[in-house]
Amino acid sequence: MNSYFEEVQALLTIVGEQEKQSIKESVEHIAKAVMSDGIIHLFGSGHSHILTEEVFYRAGGLAAIRPIFVEDLMLFKGASRSSQLERQNDLSEKFMHDEDIRPGDVCIVISSSGVNPVPIDVATIAKEKGALVIGLTSPEYAKSCPSRHKRKHYLHDVVDLVIDNHIAKGDTLLKSNNIPFGSGSTVVGAVLLNMIFTQVIQTIIESGETPPVFLSSNIEGADEHNQKIIAKYKTRIPQL
């Protein structure tokens, strides 16, 4: 009855224990960027895109977050189509050229398999623009599959820092009658990102500064508070 819950718990325990250093380094880089008025960009395609929205414009969440939205790579424009497009070499150059990524920013690229060209090239181009690039990915998953990138790169090869979500090949946690099922990447990814950003907020508070955090629009005074933050970031985060 609770097998999925137990598997998620076990996986989160592994991630929490084995990724302490990468989480710590990510928090340091992101906190430094935010306190220097930098932006944290996030990119994912397919279901990985869900995680970019999870932490964007969120009550109690960090405001300096900018998702890189590419509609053709989202599920609502055609689920199988988004998977095929993610496999295209050089597609990223068409939308990354105009992305406002600057030195001092951080870019988090999310792909559990890390084998497809689009996220790999997004990471590469973000680095070329001067950002510190973090990959939320699974090197174990990547090593079990051939790279589709024209240079045979994997996501974990091209980023500055890897956060390993420890997702196994196929992104399933359960198996019955030889049928694998029960994805874990979204649950684990959401916990990891929220863990990192809450620690970033705490780090900024401990430094003596006030972190840019959105309030729920359903509480008194939130609209005025949030509008001040939006005014600060609107130029660099037009999605606000």
Short mmCIF file of C-alpha atoms in Angstrom, two decimals:
data_model
loop_
_atom_site.label_atom_id
_atom_site.label_comp_id
_atom_site.label_asym_id
_atom_site.label_seq_id
_atom_site.Cartn_x
_atom_site.Cartn_y
_atom_site.Cartn_z
CA MET A 1 0.00 0.00 0.00
CA ASN A 2 2.76 2.43 0.94
CA SER A 3 5.54 1.02 -1.26
CA TYR A 4 5.83 4.16 -3.41
CA PHE A 5 5.97 6.38 -0.33
CA GLU A 6 8.65 4.16 1.19
CA GLU A 7 10.73 4.18 -1.99
CA VAL A 8 10.54 7.97 -2.19
CA GLN A 9 11.56 8.24 1.46
CA ALA A 10 14.52 5.92 0.88
CA LEU A 11 15.63 7.85 -2.19
CA LEU A 12 15.34 11.21 -0.41
CA THR A 13 17.46 9.83 2.43
CA ILE A 14 20.17 8.80 -0.04
CA VAL A 15 20.06 12.18 -1.76
CA GLY A 16 20.12 14.05 1.54
CA GLU A 17 23.15 12.13 2.77
CA GLN A 18 25.21 11.91 -0.41
CA GLU A 19 24.51 15.34 -1.92
CA LYS A 20 25.30 17.48 1.13
CA GLN A 21 28.42 18.97 -0.43
CA SER A 22 26.86 19.73 -3.82
CA ILE A 23 23.84 21.27 -2.10
CA LYS A 24 26.11 23.36 0.13
CA GLU A 25 28.10 24.63 -2.87
CA SER A 26 24.91 25.35 -4.81
CA VAL A 27 23.53 27.37 -1.90
CA GLU A 28 26.75 29.39 -1.69
CA HIS A 29 26.77 30.20 -5.42
CA ILE A 30 23.08 31.07 -5.55
CA ALA A 31 23.13 33.20 -2.40
CA LYS A 32 26.12 35.13 -3.74
CA ALA A 33 24.33 35.70 -7.05
CA VAL A 34 21.10 36.89 -5.43
CA MET A 35 22.92 39.26 -3.05
CA SER A 36 24.73 40.72 -6.08
CA ASP A 37 21.39 41.25 -7.90
CA GLY A 38 21.95 38.26 -10.15
CA ILE A 39 19.22 36.00 -11.51
CA ILE A 40 18.74 32.26 -11.12
CA HIS A 41 17.64 30.75 -14.45
CA LEU A 42 16.09 27.29 -14.66
CA PHE A 43 15.58 25.13 -17.72
CA GLY A 44 13.96 21.78 -18.27
CA SER A 45 12.00 20.17 -21.09
CA GLY A 46 9.20 17.64 -20.92
CA HIS A 47 8.42 16.77 -17.32
CA SER A 48 11.62 18.46 -16.16
CA HIS A 49 9.96 21.73 -17.16
CA ILE A 50 7.50 21.21 -14.28
CA LEU A 51 10.30 21.84 -11.80
CA THR A 52 11.10 25.23 -13.31
CA GLU A 53 7.54 26.32 -12.56
CA GLU A 54 7.52 24.71 -9.12
CA VAL A 55 9.87 27.36 -7.72
CA PHE A 56 8.81 30.34 -9.86
CA TYR A 57 6.66 33.14 -8.40
CA ARG A 58 5.94 30.97 -5.38
CA ALA A 59 4.51 32.07 -2.04
CA GLY A 60 7.37 31.80 0.43
CA GLY A 61 9.78 31.39 -2.46
CA LEU A 62 12.79 33.25 -3.74
CA ALA A 63 11.87 36.01 -6.20
CA ALA A 64 15.07 36.11 -8.27
CA ILE A 65 14.08 33.01 -10.24
CA ARG A 66 13.54 33.06 -13.99
CA PRO A 67 12.32 29.96 -15.84
CA ILE A 68 13.38 29.58 -19.46
CA PHE A 69 10.06 28.80 -21.14
CA VAL A 70 10.16 27.15 -24.57
CA GLU A 71 6.60 26.16 -25.44
CA ASP A 72 7.57 23.60 -28.06
CA LEU A 73 9.45 21.68 -25.38
CA MET A 74 6.49 21.64 -22.99
CA LEU A 75 3.97 18.83 -22.85
CA PHE A 76 0.90 20.88 -23.81
CA LYS A 77 2.26 21.50 -27.32
CA GLY A 78 2.46 17.75 -27.90
CA ALA A 79 4.00 15.34 -25.40
CA SER A 80 5.75 12.98 -27.82
CA ARG A 81 6.70 15.96 -29.98
CA SER A 82 8.51 17.60 -27.06
CA SER A 83 10.54 14.41 -26.55
CA GLN A 84 11.57 14.36 -30.21
CA LEU A 85 12.52 18.03 -30.22
CA GLU A 86 14.67 17.59 -27.09
CA ARG A 87 16.80 15.17 -29.11
CA GLN A 88 17.66 17.71 -31.81
CA ASN A 89 21.21 18.95 -31.93
CA ASP A 90 21.58 22.74 -32.29
CA LEU A 91 17.92 23.45 -31.45
CA SER A 92 19.00 25.27 -28.26
CA GLU A 93 20.90 27.88 -30.24
CA LYS A 94 17.62 29.10 -31.74
CA PHE A 95 16.16 30.15 -28.39
CA MET A 96 19.23 30.59 -26.17
CA HIS A 97 20.76 33.32 -28.33
CA ASP A 98 18.35 35.95 -26.99
CA GLU A 99 18.16 34.69 -23.39
CA ASP A 100 19.24 37.42 -20.95
CA ILE A 101 21.86 35.40 -19.07
CA ARG A 102 24.75 37.42 -17.67
CA PRO A 103 28.01 36.94 -15.76
CA GLY A 104 27.14 36.60 -12.09
CA ASP A 105 23.91 34.70 -12.80
CA VAL A 106 23.33 31.02 -12.03
CA CYS A 107 21.62 28.61 -14.43
CA ILE A 108 20.15 25.30 -13.24
CA VAL A 109 19.57 22.78 -16.03
CA ILE A 110 17.32 19.84 -15.19
CA SER A 111 17.47 16.49 -16.98
CA SER A 112 17.54 13.16 -15.17
CA SER A 113 18.96 11.19 -18.08
CA GLY A 114 21.25 13.99 -19.23
CA VAL A 115 21.63 12.39 -22.66
CA ASN A 116 19.65 14.72 -24.93
CA PRO A 117 21.21 17.60 -26.87
CA VAL A 118 18.84 20.40 -25.86
CA PRO A 119 19.59 20.55 -22.11
CA ILE A 120 23.27 19.84 -22.76
CA ASP A 121 23.51 22.77 -25.17
CA VAL A 122 21.47 25.04 -22.88
CA ALA A 123 24.08 24.40 -20.17
CA THR A 124 26.95 25.00 -22.58
CA ILE A 125 25.51 28.26 -23.92
CA ALA A 126 24.67 29.52 -20.42
CA LYS A 127 28.32 28.96 -19.45
CA GLU A 128 29.46 30.81 -22.55
CA LYS A 129 27.29 33.75 -21.45
CA GLY A 130 29.13 33.79 -18.12
CA ALA A 131 26.71 32.03 -15.77
CA LEU A 132 27.64 29.43 -13.17
CA VAL A 133 25.81 26.30 -14.37
CA ILE A 134 24.38 23.61 -12.11
CA GLY A 135 23.07 20.33 -13.49
CA LEU A 136 20.27 18.51 -11.68
CA THR A 137 20.76 15.12 -13.23
CA SER A 138 21.65 11.47 -12.65
CA PRO A 139 25.11 10.40 -13.86
CA GLU A 140 24.11 6.78 -13.15
CA TYR A 141 21.16 7.09 -15.54
CA ALA A 142 23.34 8.81 -18.15
CA LYS A 143 26.00 6.12 -18.07
CA SER A 144 23.36 3.48 -18.83
CA CYS A 145 22.39 5.16 -22.13
CA PRO A 146 24.27 6.43 -25.18
CA SER A 147 24.46 10.20 -25.52
CA ARG A 148 22.38 11.70 -28.34
CA HIS A 149 24.61 14.77 -28.44
CA LYS A 150 26.70 15.23 -31.57
CA ARG A 151 29.85 15.46 -29.42
CA LYS A 152 28.72 12.54 -27.22
CA HIS A 153 28.52 14.79 -24.17
CA TYR A 154 26.29 14.16 -21.19
CA LEU A 155 24.81 16.94 -19.06
CA HIS A 156 27.07 16.12 -16.13
CA ASP A 157 30.10 16.58 -18.43
CA VAL A 158 29.40 20.21 -19.30
CA VAL A 159 28.13 21.83 -16.07
CA ASP A 160 30.16 23.50 -13.31
CA LEU A 161 28.43 21.62 -10.50
CA VAL A 162 26.36 18.43 -10.44
CA ILE A 163 23.49 17.73 -8.08
CA ASP A 164 22.81 14.01 -8.40
CA ASN A 165 19.14 13.12 -7.97
CA HIS A 166 20.12 9.40 -7.88
CA ILE A 167 17.37 8.45 -10.31
CA ALA A 168 17.90 5.02 -11.87
CA LYS A 169 17.60 4.24 -15.57
CA GLY A 170 13.99 4.60 -16.70
CA ASP A 171 13.00 6.89 -13.80
CA THR A 172 10.86 4.31 -12.00
CA LEU A 173 10.83 3.27 -8.36
CA LEU A 174 8.62 0.17 -8.46
CA LYS A 175 8.40 -3.06 -10.45
CA SER A 176 5.76 -5.78 -10.62
CA ASN A 177 5.35 -8.63 -13.11
CA ASN A 178 8.45 -7.23 -14.83
CA ILE A 179 6.65 -3.89 -15.37
CA PRO A 180 8.58 -0.83 -14.07
CA PHE A 181 6.46 2.10 -12.88
CA GLY A 182 6.25 5.02 -10.45
CA SER A 183 8.43 8.00 -11.44
CA GLY A 184 10.57 9.63 -8.77
CA SER A 185 12.36 12.47 -10.54
CA THR A 186 9.71 15.18 -10.07
CA VAL A 187 9.22 14.47 -6.36
CA VAL A 188 12.94 14.33 -5.64
CA GLY A 189 13.69 17.33 -7.86
CA ALA A 190 11.04 19.45 -6.14
CA VAL A 191 12.42 18.59 -2.71
CA LEU A 192 15.99 19.32 -3.80
CA LEU A 193 15.18 22.69 -5.35
CA ASN A 194 13.06 23.79 -2.40
CA MET A 195 15.76 22.61 -0.01
CA ILE A 196 18.38 24.63 -1.85
CA PHE A 197 16.32 27.80 -2.17
CA THR A 198 15.15 27.76 1.45
CA GLN A 199 18.78 27.43 2.54
CA VAL A 200 19.66 30.31 0.23
CA ILE A 201 17.01 32.45 1.92
CA GLN A 202 18.33 31.50 5.35
CA THR A 203 21.90 32.26 4.26
CA ILE A 204 20.89 35.74 3.08
CA ILE A 205 19.07 36.40 6.35
CA GLU A 206 22.12 35.33 8.35
CA SER A 207 24.27 37.70 6.28
CA GLY A 208 22.18 40.59 7.59
CA GLU A 209 20.31 41.26 4.33
CA THR A 210 16.62 40.91 3.53
CA PRO A 211 16.01 38.15 0.97
CA PRO A 212 13.55 38.83 -1.89
CA VAL A 213 10.76 36.44 -0.93
CA PHE A 214 7.21 36.47 -2.26
CA LEU A 215 4.27 36.36 0.14
CA SER A 216 1.02 34.53 -0.52
CA SER A 217 -1.35 36.89 -2.32
CA ASN A 218 -4.07 35.72 0.05
CA ILE A 219 -2.62 37.39 3.15
CA GLU A 220 -2.91 41.00 4.22
CA GLY A 221 -0.28 43.36 2.79
CA ALA A 222 1.04 40.79 0.32
CA ASP A 223 0.07 42.64 -2.85
CA GLU A 224 2.04 45.75 -1.93
CA HIS A 225 5.02 43.67 -0.77
CA ASN A 226 5.05 41.55 -3.93
CA GLN A 227 4.64 44.50 -6.28
CA LYS A 228 7.78 46.10 -4.86
CA ILE A 229 9.71 42.91 -5.56
CA ILE A 230 8.22 42.59 -9.06
CA ALA A 231 9.22 46.18 -9.83
CA LYS A 232 12.81 45.32 -8.90
CA TYR A 233 13.01 42.19 -11.07
CA LYS A 234 10.55 42.86 -13.89
CA THR A 235 13.20 43.97 -16.36
CA ARG A 236 15.23 40.82 -15.98
CA ILE A 237 12.30 38.48 -15.35
CA PRO A 238 9.63 39.57 -17.85
CA GLN A 239 7.49 36.53 -16.96
CA LEU A 240 6.59 38.36 -13.73
#
